[in-house]
Amino acid sequence: MKLLHTADWHLGKIVNSVHMTEDQALILEQIKTIIDREQPDAVIVAGDLYDRAIPPRDAVELLNNTWNWLIGDKEIPVLSISGNHDSPDRLDFGSQLFKASKLYIETKLRPGLTPVTLEDAHGPVHFHLIPYTEPADVRAFFGDDSITTHQRAMEQIVSYITDTYDMTERHVFIGHAFLAGGMESDSEERLSMIGGSPYVDAALFKPFTYAAFGHLHQAQRIVSDHIRYSGSPLKYSFSEASHKKSVTMVELDAAGFQSFEKIDLVPERDMRIVEGYYDDLMEGSAGNPDDYLHIRLLDDGQLLDPMGKLRKLYPNILRLERKAKVGASSMSDIKQIKEKQRMSHMQLFAAFYEEMKGEAIPEHRQTHMEAVIQRLIEQERRS
């Protein structure tokens, strides 16, 4: 069986005030070309179909047209889950009816965690569609008060699957999570860390024939070749400028996982960081003028309206800065900023509380704030 693994489309994404829908439509056309050439038996989309809970109309139309092409024109089964950016309730609309057309969209944990089973010449392949779910939801689903972290939640889900189903057959896990050891970028929204770490141990997925993940935007293996992130099809921040975007083609044989291949995607407009002197850039040294650019000017002297003049040649400059020498105090500030970026919502509030009050937040107030933050996160995902 041949599977095309992709994820993190983020349809409706806006980067530095630029709507990416046109770029997304073009990259989806490339994926269609790959599907026509490779003829996969199924397509996996491992979450974050949309960039936000209420996507714009053109993003909804783009996804609808893509589903119609895959299911209606090509008759290829699609196995998709909701990610942390998606609204589970909105994506769930019609999902039970779509199954008749082999469009399988899972947005919540359902009793039995019944897999989708497809057949090839060697027999059945069972696909376990596990959408992004908060630990609180998994705790309620299993009635287990010990589930307070993403790790404990995934342990319970995987344990249920491996205890319930015959793992000597071929099983594919489709998930949306932050596997420990994965390389992240700035455009990924941090998963909630209320009650503990957002990370999940990749070793949990070793029993599966293949584990197809979404959330991290860089294509990568975690622990083993059969546990992989496909990465996003486009660069969504300048922290991804060095990424090579692709889709992953996976082949299963009678024994299980056989091989994988990353097939490159080439955007109409790349996202690049360019350093140079103003005069050189005005001579065209930045390369393709239509790319999305973050330009760092090396000039020391004063420049008159550099953005306005450079944009006449490079219309898609998204960021312009002067590259300054970094002193010890600046390095300290940068370190503090990076440390805060790694904090959870609760950790940030606790730091703010201590700064304002001059004392650590009391336990009873921390418990109250954790509940408030969790409720706001759930409301955002369901709004």
CSV table of C-alpha atoms in Angstrom, one decimal:
chain,number,residue,atom,x,y,z
A,1,MET,CA,0.0,0.0,0.0
A,2,LYS,CA,1.3,3.4,-0.9
A,3,LEU,CA,0.4,6.4,1.3
A,4,LEU,CA,0.9,10.1,0.8
A,5,HIS,CA,1.5,11.8,4.2
A,6,THR,CA,1.0,15.6,4.5
A,7,ALA,CA,-0.1,17.9,7.3
A,8,ASP,CA,-0.2,21.5,8.6
A,9,TRP,CA,-1.8,23.1,5.6
A,10,HIS,CA,-3.0,26.1,7.7
A,11,LEU,CA,-5.4,27.2,5.0
A,12,GLY,CA,-6.3,30.9,5.6
A,13,LYS,CA,-2.9,31.7,7.1
A,14,ILE,CA,-1.8,35.3,7.2
A,15,VAL,CA,1.9,36.0,7.5
A,16,ASN,CA,3.0,39.6,8.3
A,17,SER,CA,-0.4,40.9,7.0
A,18,VAL,CA,-0.1,38.9,3.7
A,19,HIS,CA,-2.9,36.4,3.0
A,20,MET,CA,-1.3,33.1,1.9
A,21,THR,CA,-4.4,31.5,0.2
A,22,GLU,CA,-3.1,32.1,-3.3
A,23,ASP,CA,0.3,30.5,-2.4
A,24,GLN,CA,-1.6,27.6,-0.7
A,25,ALA,CA,-3.8,27.0,-3.8
A,26,LEU,CA,-0.7,26.8,-6.0
A,27,ILE,CA,1.1,24.4,-3.6
A,28,LEU,CA,-2.0,22.2,-3.4
A,29,GLU,CA,-1.9,22.0,-7.2
A,30,GLN,CA,1.7,20.7,-6.9
A,31,ILE,CA,0.5,18.1,-4.5
A,32,LYS,CA,-2.3,17.1,-6.9
A,33,THR,CA,0.4,16.6,-9.6
A,34,ILE,CA,2.4,14.4,-7.3
A,35,ILE,CA,-0.8,12.4,-6.5
A,36,ASP,CA,-1.5,12.0,-10.3
A,37,ARG,CA,2.1,10.7,-10.8
A,38,GLU,CA,2.5,8.5,-7.8
A,39,GLN,CA,-1.0,7.1,-7.6
A,40,PRO,CA,-1.2,6.6,-3.8
A,41,ASP,CA,-3.8,4.3,-2.3
A,42,ALA,CA,-4.7,6.9,0.4
A,43,VAL,CA,-3.9,10.4,1.4
A,44,ILE,CA,-3.1,11.3,5.1
A,45,VAL,CA,-3.6,14.9,6.3
A,46,ALA,CA,-2.4,14.9,10.0
A,47,GLY,CA,-4.1,18.0,11.3
A,48,ASP,CA,-4.2,21.8,11.1
A,49,LEU,CA,-6.2,21.9,7.9
A,50,TYR,CA,-7.1,25.5,8.8
A,51,ASP,CA,-5.0,28.2,10.5
A,52,ARG,CA,-7.8,29.2,12.9
A,53,ALA,CA,-11.0,28.0,14.4
A,54,ILE,CA,-13.1,30.3,12.1
A,55,PRO,CA,-11.4,30.2,8.7
A,56,PRO,CA,-12.1,32.7,6.0
A,57,ARG,CA,-14.5,31.8,3.2
A,58,ASP,CA,-11.7,31.4,0.5
A,59,ALA,CA,-9.9,28.9,2.7
A,60,VAL,CA,-13.1,26.9,3.2
A,61,GLU,CA,-13.6,26.9,-0.6
A,62,LEU,CA,-10.1,25.8,-1.2
A,63,LEU,CA,-10.4,22.8,1.1
A,64,ASN,CA,-13.8,21.9,-0.3
A,65,ASN,CA,-12.3,22.0,-3.9
A,66,THR,CA,-9.4,19.8,-2.8
A,67,TRP,CA,-11.7,17.2,-1.2
A,68,ASN,CA,-13.9,17.2,-4.3
A,69,TRP,CA,-10.9,16.5,-6.5
A,70,LEU,CA,-9.4,13.8,-4.2
A,71,ILE,CA,-12.7,12.0,-3.4
A,72,GLY,CA,-14.9,12.8,-6.4
A,73,ASP,CA,-12.4,12.9,-9.3
A,74,LYS,CA,-9.6,10.7,-8.2
A,75,GLU,CA,-11.6,8.4,-5.8
A,76,ILE,CA,-8.7,8.3,-3.4
A,77,PRO,CA,-9.5,7.7,0.3
A,78,VAL,CA,-8.6,10.6,2.6
A,79,LEU,CA,-7.7,10.1,6.2
A,80,SER,CA,-7.6,13.4,8.1
A,81,ILE,CA,-7.8,14.7,11.7
A,82,SER,CA,-8.2,18.0,13.4
A,83,GLY,CA,-5.1,19.8,14.8
A,84,ASN,CA,-4.8,22.3,17.6
A,85,HIS,CA,-5.5,25.2,15.2
A,86,ASP,CA,-8.8,23.6,13.9
A,87,SER,CA,-12.2,23.9,15.4
A,88,PRO,CA,-13.2,20.3,16.2
A,89,ASP,CA,-17.0,21.1,16.1
A,90,ARG,CA,-16.8,22.8,12.8
A,91,LEU,CA,-14.7,20.2,11.1
A,92,ASP,CA,-17.0,17.5,12.5
A,93,PHE,CA,-19.9,18.7,10.5
A,94,GLY,CA,-20.9,16.1,8.0
A,95,SER,CA,-18.0,13.8,8.9
A,96,GLN,CA,-20.2,10.8,9.5
A,97,LEU,CA,-21.9,11.2,6.1
A,98,PHE,CA,-18.6,11.8,4.3
A,99,LYS,CA,-17.4,8.3,5.3
A,100,ALA,CA,-19.6,6.8,2.6
A,101,SER,CA,-17.4,8.6,0.1
A,102,LYS,CA,-14.2,7.5,1.8
A,103,LEU,CA,-13.5,10.9,3.3
A,104,TYR,CA,-12.6,10.1,6.9
A,105,ILE,CA,-12.3,13.2,9.2
A,106,GLU,CA,-11.9,12.6,12.9
A,107,THR,CA,-12.2,15.5,15.3
A,108,LYS,CA,-12.9,13.8,18.7
A,109,LEU,CA,-12.3,10.6,20.5
A,110,ARG,CA,-15.3,8.2,20.0
A,111,PRO,CA,-16.2,5.1,22.0
A,112,GLY,CA,-14.1,2.1,20.9
A,113,LEU,CA,-11.6,4.3,19.1
A,114,THR,CA,-12.5,2.2,16.0
A,115,PRO,CA,-10.0,2.4,13.2
A,116,VAL,CA,-10.6,3.0,9.5
A,117,THR,CA,-9.6,-0.2,7.7
A,118,LEU,CA,-8.5,-0.3,4.1
A,119,GLU,CA,-7.4,-3.4,2.1
A,120,ASP,CA,-4.5,-4.1,-0.2
A,121,ALA,CA,-3.2,-7.3,-1.8
A,122,HIS,CA,-1.7,-8.3,1.5
A,123,GLY,CA,-4.8,-7.8,3.6
A,124,PRO,CA,-6.1,-5.1,6.0
A,125,VAL,CA,-4.3,-1.9,7.1
A,126,HIS,CA,-5.9,-0.3,10.2
A,127,PHE,CA,-5.7,3.5,10.4
A,128,HIS,CA,-6.1,5.0,13.9
A,129,LEU,CA,-7.2,8.6,13.5
A,130,ILE,CA,-6.4,10.4,16.8
A,131,PRO,CA,-7.1,14.2,16.6
A,132,TYR,CA,-5.4,16.8,18.8
A,133,THR,CA,-7.1,16.5,22.1
A,134,GLU,CA,-6.5,18.3,25.4
A,135,PRO,CA,-5.5,16.1,28.4
A,136,ALA,CA,-8.7,17.2,30.2
A,137,ASP,CA,-10.8,15.7,27.3
A,138,VAL,CA,-8.9,12.5,27.4
A,139,ARG,CA,-9.3,12.4,31.2
A,140,ALA,CA,-13.0,12.7,30.8
A,141,PHE,CA,-13.1,10.2,27.9
A,142,PHE,CA,-11.4,7.4,29.9
A,143,GLY,CA,-12.7,8.5,33.3
A,144,ASP,CA,-9.1,8.5,34.6
A,145,ASP,CA,-8.2,11.4,37.0
A,146,SER,CA,-4.5,10.6,36.6
A,147,ILE,CA,-4.4,12.0,33.1
A,148,THR,CA,-3.1,15.5,33.4
A,149,THR,CA,-0.4,15.8,30.7
A,150,HIS,CA,-0.2,15.1,27.0
A,151,GLN,CA,2.2,12.3,27.7
A,152,ARG,CA,-0.2,10.5,30.1
A,153,ALA,CA,-3.1,11.1,27.7
A,154,MET,CA,-1.2,9.6,24.8
A,155,GLU,CA,-0.1,6.7,26.9
A,156,GLN,CA,-3.7,5.9,27.7
A,157,ILE,CA,-4.8,6.1,24.1
A,158,VAL,CA,-2.0,4.0,22.7
A,159,SER,CA,-2.4,1.4,25.5
A,160,TYR,CA,-6.1,1.1,24.7
A,161,ILE,CA,-5.3,0.5,21.0
A,162,THR,CA,-2.6,-2.0,21.6
A,163,ASP,CA,-4.6,-3.9,24.2
A,164,THR,CA,-7.8,-3.9,22.0
A,165,TYR,CA,-6.5,-4.7,18.5
A,166,ASP,CA,-4.3,-7.4,17.0
A,167,MET,CA,-1.0,-5.6,16.6
A,168,THR,CA,0.5,-8.4,14.5
A,169,GLU,CA,-1.6,-6.9,11.7
A,170,ARG,CA,-0.6,-3.6,10.0
A,171,HIS,CA,-1.6,-0.5,12.0
A,172,VAL,CA,-1.0,3.2,11.0
A,173,PHE,CA,-1.3,5.9,13.7
A,174,ILE,CA,-2.3,9.4,12.6
A,175,GLY,CA,-1.8,12.0,15.2
A,176,HIS,CA,-1.1,15.7,15.9
A,177,ALA,CA,1.3,16.2,18.8
A,178,PHE,CA,4.7,17.5,19.9
A,179,LEU,CA,7.0,14.5,20.0
A,180,ALA,CA,10.0,15.0,22.3
A,181,GLY,CA,13.1,15.6,20.3
A,182,GLY,CA,11.4,17.2,17.3
A,183,MET,CA,12.7,20.4,15.8
A,184,GLU,CA,10.2,23.3,16.1
A,185,SER,CA,9.8,26.7,14.5
A,186,ASP,CA,8.2,30.0,15.5
A,187,SER,CA,5.0,29.5,13.4
A,188,GLU,CA,3.8,26.5,15.5
A,189,GLU,CA,1.4,27.5,18.3
A,190,ARG,CA,2.6,26.0,21.6
A,191,LEU,CA,0.4,23.3,23.0
A,192,SER,CA,-1.1,23.8,26.4
A,193,MET,CA,1.2,22.9,29.3
A,194,ILE,CA,-1.3,23.2,32.1
A,195,GLY,CA,-0.4,20.5,34.6
A,196,GLY,CA,2.8,19.5,32.9
A,197,SER,CA,4.9,19.3,29.7
A,198,PRO,CA,3.4,19.4,26.2
A,199,TYR,CA,5.9,16.7,25.0
A,200,VAL,CA,5.0,13.1,24.1
A,201,ASP,CA,7.6,10.3,24.1
A,202,ALA,CA,8.0,9.0,20.5
A,203,ALA,CA,8.8,5.5,21.8
A,204,LEU,CA,5.1,5.0,22.4
A,205,PHE,CA,4.5,4.6,18.7
A,206,LYS,CA,7.1,1.9,18.0
A,207,PRO,CA,4.4,-0.9,17.9
A,208,PHE,CA,2.8,0.8,14.9
A,209,THR,CA,3.6,0.0,11.3
A,210,TYR,CA,3.8,3.7,10.6
A,211,ALA,CA,3.1,6.8,12.7
A,212,ALA,CA,2.1,9.9,10.6
A,213,PHE,CA,2.3,13.1,12.6
A,214,GLY,CA,1.4,16.8,12.2
A,215,HIS,CA,2.2,19.9,14.3
A,216,LEU,CA,5.9,20.5,13.7
A,217,HIS,CA,6.5,22.2,10.4
A,218,GLN,CA,9.9,20.7,9.5
A,219,ALA,CA,9.8,17.2,7.8
A,220,GLN,CA,11.7,14.9,10.1
A,221,ARG,CA,12.0,11.5,11.6
A,222,ILE,CA,11.7,11.0,15.4
A,223,VAL,CA,13.6,8.0,16.8
A,224,SER,CA,12.8,5.9,13.8
A,225,ASP,CA,12.1,6.2,10.1
A,226,HIS,CA,8.5,4.9,10.6
A,227,ILE,CA,7.7,7.7,13.1
A,228,ARG,CA,7.6,10.9,11.0
A,229,TYR,CA,6.4,14.5,10.6
A,230,SER,CA,5.7,15.4,7.0
A,231,GLY,CA,6.1,19.1,7.8
A,232,SER,CA,4.0,21.9,6.3
A,233,PRO,CA,3.8,22.4,2.5
A,234,LEU,CA,4.8,26.0,2.8
A,235,LYS,CA,7.1,28.2,4.9
A,236,TYR,CA,4.9,30.1,7.4
A,237,SER,CA,7.6,32.1,9.2
A,238,PHE,CA,11.2,33.2,8.6
A,239,SER,CA,12.3,30.7,11.3
A,240,GLU,CA,11.4,28.1,8.5
A,241,ALA,CA,13.6,29.8,5.9
A,242,SER,CA,16.1,27.0,5.8
A,243,HIS,CA,13.4,24.3,5.6
A,244,LYS,CA,13.0,22.1,2.5
A,245,LYS,CA,9.2,21.6,2.2
A,246,SER,CA,7.9,18.3,0.9
A,247,VAL,CA,5.3,15.6,1.2
A,248,THR,CA,6.2,12.1,2.3
A,249,MET,CA,5.4,9.0,0.3
A,250,VAL,CA,5.3,5.8,2.3
A,251,GLU,CA,5.1,2.2,1.1
A,252,LEU,CA,3.9,-0.7,3.2
A,253,ASP,CA,4.4,-4.3,2.2
A,254,ALA,CA,3.2,-7.6,3.6
A,255,ALA,CA,5.6,-7.4,6.5
A,256,GLY,CA,4.8,-3.7,7.4
A,257,PHE,CA,6.8,-0.5,6.8
A,258,GLN,CA,9.0,-0.9,3.7
A,259,SER,CA,10.2,2.6,2.7
A,260,PHE,CA,9.6,6.3,2.6
A,261,GLU,CA,10.5,9.1,0.1
A,262,LYS,CA,10.3,12.9,0.6
A,263,ILE,CA,9.1,14.6,-2.5
A,264,ASP,CA,10.1,18.2,-2.7
A,265,LEU,CA,7.6,21.0,-3.1
A,266,VAL,CA,8.6,24.3,-4.8
A,267,PRO,CA,6.7,27.4,-3.9
A,268,GLU,CA,5.8,30.1,-6.4
A,269,ARG,CA,7.3,32.6,-3.9
A,270,ASP,CA,9.9,31.4,-1.5
A,271,MET,CA,10.4,32.8,2.0
A,272,ARG,CA,14.1,34.0,2.5
A,273,ILE,CA,16.3,35.9,4.8
A,274,VAL,CA,18.7,38.2,2.9
A,275,GLU,CA,21.6,40.2,4.3
A,276,GLY,CA,23.4,42.8,2.3
A,277,TYR,CA,24.2,46.5,1.7
A,278,TYR,CA,21.5,48.8,0.4
A,279,ASP,CA,23.3,49.6,-2.9
A,280,ASP,CA,23.9,46.0,-3.7
A,281,LEU,CA,20.3,45.1,-3.0
A,282,MET,CA,19.2,47.9,-5.3
A,283,GLU,CA,21.3,46.2,-8.0
A,284,GLY,CA,19.3,43.0,-7.6
A,285,SER,CA,21.6,41.0,-5.3
A,286,ALA,CA,18.7,39.6,-3.3
A,287,GLY,CA,17.7,37.2,-6.1
A,288,ASN,CA,14.1,36.5,-7.1
A,289,PRO,CA,12.4,39.8,-6.5
A,290,ASP,CA,9.0,38.2,-6.0
A,291,ASP,CA,10.0,36.1,-3.0
A,292,TYR,CA,8.8,36.9,0.6
A,293,LEU,CA,11.9,38.6,2.1
A,294,HIS,CA,13.3,39.5,5.5
A,295,ILE,CA,16.1,41.9,4.6
A,296,ARG,CA,18.9,42.7,7.0
A,297,LEU,CA,20.8,45.8,6.0
A,298,LEU,CA,24.5,45.9,6.8
A,299,ASP,CA,24.9,49.7,6.2
A,300,ASP,CA,26.2,51.8,9.1
A,301,GLY,CA,25.1,55.2,7.8
A,302,GLN,CA,21.7,56.8,7.6
A,303,LEU,CA,19.4,55.8,4.7
A,304,LEU,CA,16.4,57.7,3.4
A,305,ASP,CA,13.2,55.6,3.1
A,306,PRO,CA,15.0,52.3,2.4
A,307,MET,CA,11.8,50.3,2.7
A,308,GLY,CA,9.9,52.4,0.1
A,309,LYS,CA,12.8,52.3,-2.4
A,310,LEU,CA,13.5,48.6,-1.9
A,311,ARG,CA,9.9,47.7,-2.3
A,312,LYS,CA,9.9,49.1,-5.8
A,313,LEU,CA,12.3,46.3,-6.7
A,314,TYR,CA,11.2,43.7,-4.1
A,315,PRO,CA,7.4,44.1,-3.6
A,316,ASN,CA,7.1,41.3,-1.1
A,317,ILE,CA,9.4,42.5,1.6
A,318,LEU,CA,7.8,41.5,4.8
A,319,ARG,CA,10.4,42.7,7.2
A,320,LEU,CA,13.3,45.1,7.0
A,321,GLU,CA,15.9,45.7,9.8
A,322,ARG,CA,19.4,47.1,10.3
A,323,LYS,CA,21.8,44.4,11.5
A,324,ALA,CA,23.4,45.9,14.6
A,325,LYS,CA,26.2,44.7,16.7
A,326,VAL,CA,24.9,42.8,19.7
A,327,GLY,CA,26.3,43.8,23.1
A,328,ALA,CA,26.2,42.0,26.4
A,329,SER,CA,23.0,43.7,27.5
A,330,SER,CA,21.3,43.0,24.2
A,331,MET,CA,22.3,39.4,24.5
A,332,SER,CA,20.8,39.2,27.9
A,333,ASP,CA,17.5,40.8,26.7
A,334,ILE,CA,17.4,38.3,23.8
A,335,LYS,CA,18.0,35.4,26.2
A,336,GLN,CA,15.1,36.6,28.4
A,337,ILE,CA,12.8,36.9,25.4
A,338,LYS,CA,13.6,33.4,24.3
A,339,GLU,CA,13.0,32.1,27.8
A,340,LYS,CA,9.6,33.7,27.9
A,341,GLN,CA,8.7,32.3,24.5
A,342,ARG,CA,9.2,28.8,25.9
A,343,MET,CA,6.9,29.5,28.9
A,344,SER,CA,3.4,28.2,29.1
A,345,HIS,CA,0.4,30.5,29.6
A,346,MET,CA,0.4,29.7,33.3
A,347,GLN,CA,4.1,30.2,33.7
A,348,LEU,CA,3.8,33.6,32.0
A,349,PHE,CA,1.0,34.6,34.3
A,350,ALA,CA,2.9,33.4,37.4
A,351,ALA,CA,6.0,35.5,36.3
A,352,PHE,CA,3.7,38.5,35.8
A,353,TYR,CA,2.1,38.0,39.2
A,354,GLU,CA,5.4,37.8,40.9
A,355,GLU,CA,6.7,40.9,39.2
A,356,MET,CA,3.6,42.9,40.1
A,357,LYS,CA,3.1,41.6,43.7
A,358,GLY,CA,6.7,40.9,44.7
A,359,GLU,CA,5.8,37.3,45.8
A,360,ALA,CA,5.1,34.0,44.2
A,361,ILE,CA,1.5,33.2,43.2
A,362,PRO,CA,-0.4,31.3,46.0
A,363,GLU,CA,-1.3,27.7,45.2
A,364,HIS,CA,-5.1,28.3,45.4
A,365,ARG,CA,-4.8,31.2,42.9
A,366,GLN,CA,-2.6,29.2,40.6
A,367,THR,CA,-5.2,26.4,40.6
A,368,HIS,CA,-8.0,29.0,39.8
A,369,MET,CA,-5.9,30.5,37.0
A,370,GLU,CA,-5.1,27.1,35.5
A,371,ALA,CA,-8.9,26.4,35.3
A,372,VAL,CA,-9.5,29.8,33.7
A,373,ILE,CA,-6.7,29.3,31.1
A,374,GLN,CA,-8.0,25.8,30.2
A,375,ARG,CA,-11.5,27.1,29.8
A,376,LEU,CA,-10.3,29.9,27.5
A,377,ILE,CA,-8.3,27.5,25.4
A,378,GLU,CA,-11.3,25.2,25.0
A,379,GLN,CA,-13.6,28.1,24.1
A,380,GLU,CA,-11.1,29.3,21.5
A,381,ARG,CA,-10.9,25.9,19.8
A,382,ARG,CA,-14.7,25.6,19.8
A,383,SER,CA,-15.5,29.2,18.9
